Amino acid sequence: MSSEQQMDQSQLLSSSTANKMIINTFKKKNQKKKKKKNKMMRKCAAKTGATDDTYDLVTFDDLPGYMKDNEYIRNYYRANWPLKQALFSVFRWHNETLNVWTHLLGFILFVGLTCSNMIQVPPVVEFLNIFTTWSSPLGSVGNVSHNSKNFFSDTTKLIDLKHSSSFGMEITQPEVEATRWPFFVFLGGSMFCLLSSSICHLFCCHSHPLNILMLRLDYVGIAVMIITSFFPPIYYIFQCSPHWQILYLSGITIMGIFTIITLLSPVFSTNKFRAFRASLFVAMGLFGLIPAVHAMIVNWNEPSRNIILGYELAMALSYLIGTVFYVTRIPERWRPGWFDLAGHSHQIFHVFVIMGALSHYGAALVFLDFRSKIGCETKM
């Protein structure tokens, strides 16, 4: 081997060692930065009273690939946590805390609304009176007659309406007119959506398989809430036209099933199809424009029309504005890292979902009151 070749080899070796040294220095600097960030996160967790237990919050760069959803939220992530630690992290401060609690509190609120409305249902009142009334045997008979009168209170209203209505008209049977199951279907769908969302955000940090399962549960919950939201308005508005009831409710149910089947595919759970998922939910909501226009034409002269429209417009605006935040990831895209714990787009989206559900709840109460006073009229 010539001296020139030896010199070339020695230069190559020296350059490679120099490159290795440079790479090692960069690695050490990055490790120091990560350690500093982890220390800051542990201090933040310690302030909230959380235990360390080696399950530290990590940065976006340290996440496994399946959890890298929003690059604008930089810190305070949970990754690959056991189920027990994930469960108790509901009381710990991280970037999913408000996502969990916004919809968890919404779920509790709707449970309270459901219970308060169930007490107003006559059979439930009859059942509760067993525990809330006490009297002599003669007095109990009086209570039964009084409760029976409450049970058929809607009947009395409809019969009075018949006598005060135009000539040659007949009111249909009151048991059908006073039904409440569509109202409770909506409440049940709302509770399922809010609870599934909270569970998803709480346990999605466990593992890749559970993360996919939780995301599917979340998407199914949203679709179920949209489907069930159609039941009160369509059922009560078109109660006297069963063919329209069947047409519209079947249409939204088929759309919802198609959406659920589509979103159950793991491919559509990825960040790449974020806008596609939102467009499916928006399409389901826009389907409601068809029965809404139809209902306005049919009930143009009803006094409660403007009140219902106000509630439903508030619901539509809430859902649309929330969806805009969800898709655009505003405001965290303007200031990455500033809204990691509070104020990022998904939390805002959750708040608007609850506002929309409450607006629709107000409209459903108006629908229910409308049908408790006005029955279907058919010519003799």
PDB file of N, CA and C in Angstrom, residues 6 14 17 20 26 61 89 92 101 105 114 117 144 174 219 227 246 250 255 266 289 322 340 358 367:
ATOM      1  N   GLN A   6      -2.405   5.381   2.342  1.00  0.00           N
ATOM      2  CA  GLN A   6      -2.443   5.380   3.799  1.00  0.00           C
ATOM      3  C   GLN A   6      -2.930   6.735   4.321  1.00  0.00           C
ATOM      4  N   SER A  14     -10.283   9.952  10.296  1.00  0.00           N
ATOM      5  CA  SER A  14     -10.359  11.142  11.141  1.00  0.00           C
ATOM      6  C   SER A  14     -11.658  11.909  10.896  1.00  0.00           C
ATOM      7  N   THR A  17     -14.575   9.941  12.491  1.00  0.00           N
ATOM      8  CA  THR A  17     -14.597  10.120  13.949  1.00  0.00           C
ATOM      9  C   THR A  17     -15.071  11.519  14.318  1.00  0.00           C
ATOM     10  N   LYS A  20     -18.786  11.527  13.968  1.00  0.00           N
ATOM     11  CA  LYS A  20     -19.390  10.824  15.107  1.00  0.00           C
ATOM     12  C   LYS A  20     -19.415  11.709  16.344  1.00  0.00           C
ATOM     13  N   PHE A  26     -24.632  16.572  19.411  1.00  0.00           N
ATOM     14  CA  PHE A  26     -26.017  16.956  19.138  1.00  0.00           C
ATOM     15  C   PHE A  26     -26.991  16.087  19.945  1.00  0.00           C
ATOM     16  N   ASP A  61     -42.674  15.094  20.294  1.00  0.00           N
ATOM     17  CA  ASP A  61     -41.613  14.372  19.594  1.00  0.00           C
ATOM     18  C   ASP A  61     -41.362  12.997  20.184  1.00  0.00           C
ATOM     19  N   SER A  89     -55.620   9.379  35.968  1.00  0.00           N
ATOM     20  CA  SER A  89     -55.152  10.634  35.381  1.00  0.00           C
ATOM     21  C   SER A  89     -56.300  11.612  35.134  1.00  0.00           C
ATOM     22  N   ARG A  92     -55.476  14.366  37.146  1.00  0.00           N
ATOM     23  CA  ARG A  92     -54.145  14.906  36.914  1.00  0.00           C
ATOM     24  C   ARG A  92     -54.202  15.912  35.769  1.00  0.00           C
ATOM     25  N   TRP A 101     -63.059  16.351  31.011  1.00  0.00           N
ATOM     26  CA  TRP A 101     -64.020  16.930  31.958  1.00  0.00           C
ATOM     27  C   TRP A 101     -65.119  17.741  31.288  1.00  0.00           C
ATOM     28  N   LEU A 105     -68.713  16.431  32.455  1.00  0.00           N
ATOM     29  CA  LEU A 105     -69.680  17.309  33.121  1.00  0.00           C
ATOM     30  C   LEU A 105     -70.949  17.447  32.286  1.00  0.00           C
ATOM     31  N   THR A 114     -82.363  14.182  32.286  1.00  0.00           N
ATOM     32  CA  THR A 114     -83.157  12.982  32.017  1.00  0.00           C
ATOM     33  C   THR A 114     -83.946  12.563  33.247  1.00  0.00           C
ATOM     34  N   ASN A 117     -86.861  14.888  33.906  1.00  0.00           N
ATOM     35  CA  ASN A 117     -87.972  14.678  32.976  1.00  0.00           C
ATOM     36  C   ASN A 117     -88.657  13.346  33.185  1.00  0.00           C
ATOM     37  N   VAL A 144    -104.985   7.435  44.699  1.00  0.00           N
ATOM     38  CA  VAL A 144    -104.984   6.713  43.438  1.00  0.00           C
ATOM     39  C   VAL A 144    -105.832   7.430  42.404  1.00  0.00           C
ATOM     40  N   PRO A 174    -105.284  10.163  22.690  1.00  0.00           N
ATOM     41  CA  PRO A 174    -104.267  10.959  23.378  1.00  0.00           C
ATOM     42  C   PRO A 174    -103.031  10.171  23.766  1.00  0.00           C
ATOM     43  N   TYR A 219     -66.347   8.152  17.499  1.00  0.00           N
ATOM     44  CA  TYR A 219     -67.033   8.452  16.242  1.00  0.00           C
ATOM     45  C   TYR A 219     -68.454   7.886  16.233  1.00  0.00           C
ATOM     46  N   ILE A 227     -78.058  11.122  14.937  1.00  0.00           N
ATOM     47  CA  ILE A 227     -79.255  10.362  14.555  1.00  0.00           C
ATOM     48  C   ILE A 227     -80.386  10.613  15.541  1.00  0.00           C
ATOM     49  N   ILE A 246     -91.709   8.095   8.780  1.00  0.00           N
ATOM     50  CA  ILE A 246     -90.934   6.919   8.381  1.00  0.00           C
ATOM     51  C   ILE A 246     -89.861   7.296   7.362  1.00  0.00           C
ATOM     52  N   SER A 250     -86.071   7.103   8.625  1.00  0.00           N
ATOM     53  CA  SER A 250     -85.335   6.035   7.944  1.00  0.00           C
ATOM     54  C   SER A 250     -84.136   6.600   7.198  1.00  0.00           C
ATOM     55  N   MET A 255     -78.264   6.935   6.773  1.00  0.00           N
ATOM     56  CA  MET A 255     -77.049   7.750   6.657  1.00  0.00           C
ATOM     57  C   MET A 255     -76.130   7.533   7.850  1.00  0.00           C
ATOM     58  N   PRO A 266     -60.120   1.246  10.292  1.00  0.00           N
ATOM     59  CA  PRO A 266     -58.944   1.888  10.906  1.00  0.00           C
ATOM     60  C   PRO A 266     -58.313   2.956  10.029  1.00  0.00           C
ATOM     61  N   LEU A 289     -81.945  19.838   6.818  1.00  0.00           N
ATOM     62  CA  LEU A 289     -82.548  20.977   6.129  1.00  0.00           C
ATOM     63  C   LEU A 289     -83.810  20.578   5.367  1.00  0.00           C
ATOM     64  N   GLY A 322     -68.200  24.836  16.191  1.00  0.00           N
ATOM     65  CA  GLY A 322     -67.339  23.835  16.818  1.00  0.00           C
ATOM     66  C   GLY A 322     -66.577  23.007  15.804  1.00  0.00           C
ATOM     67  N   ASP A 340     -51.389  24.165  25.088  1.00  0.00           N
ATOM     68  CA  ASP A 340     -51.281  22.722  25.330  1.00  0.00           C
ATOM     69  C   ASP A 340     -52.237  22.244  26.418  1.00  0.00           C
ATOM     70  N   LEU A 358     -77.718  21.418  24.285  1.00  0.00           N
ATOM     71  CA  LEU A 358     -78.656  22.108  25.176  1.00  0.00           C
ATOM     72  C   LEU A 358     -79.679  22.925  24.382  1.00  0.00           C
ATOM     73  N   PHE A 367     -91.325  21.206  21.398  1.00  0.00           N
ATOM     74  CA  PHE A 367     -92.042  20.189  20.626  1.00  0.00           C
ATOM     75  C   PHE A 367     -92.978  19.376  21.518  1.00  0.00           C
TER      76      PHE A 367
END
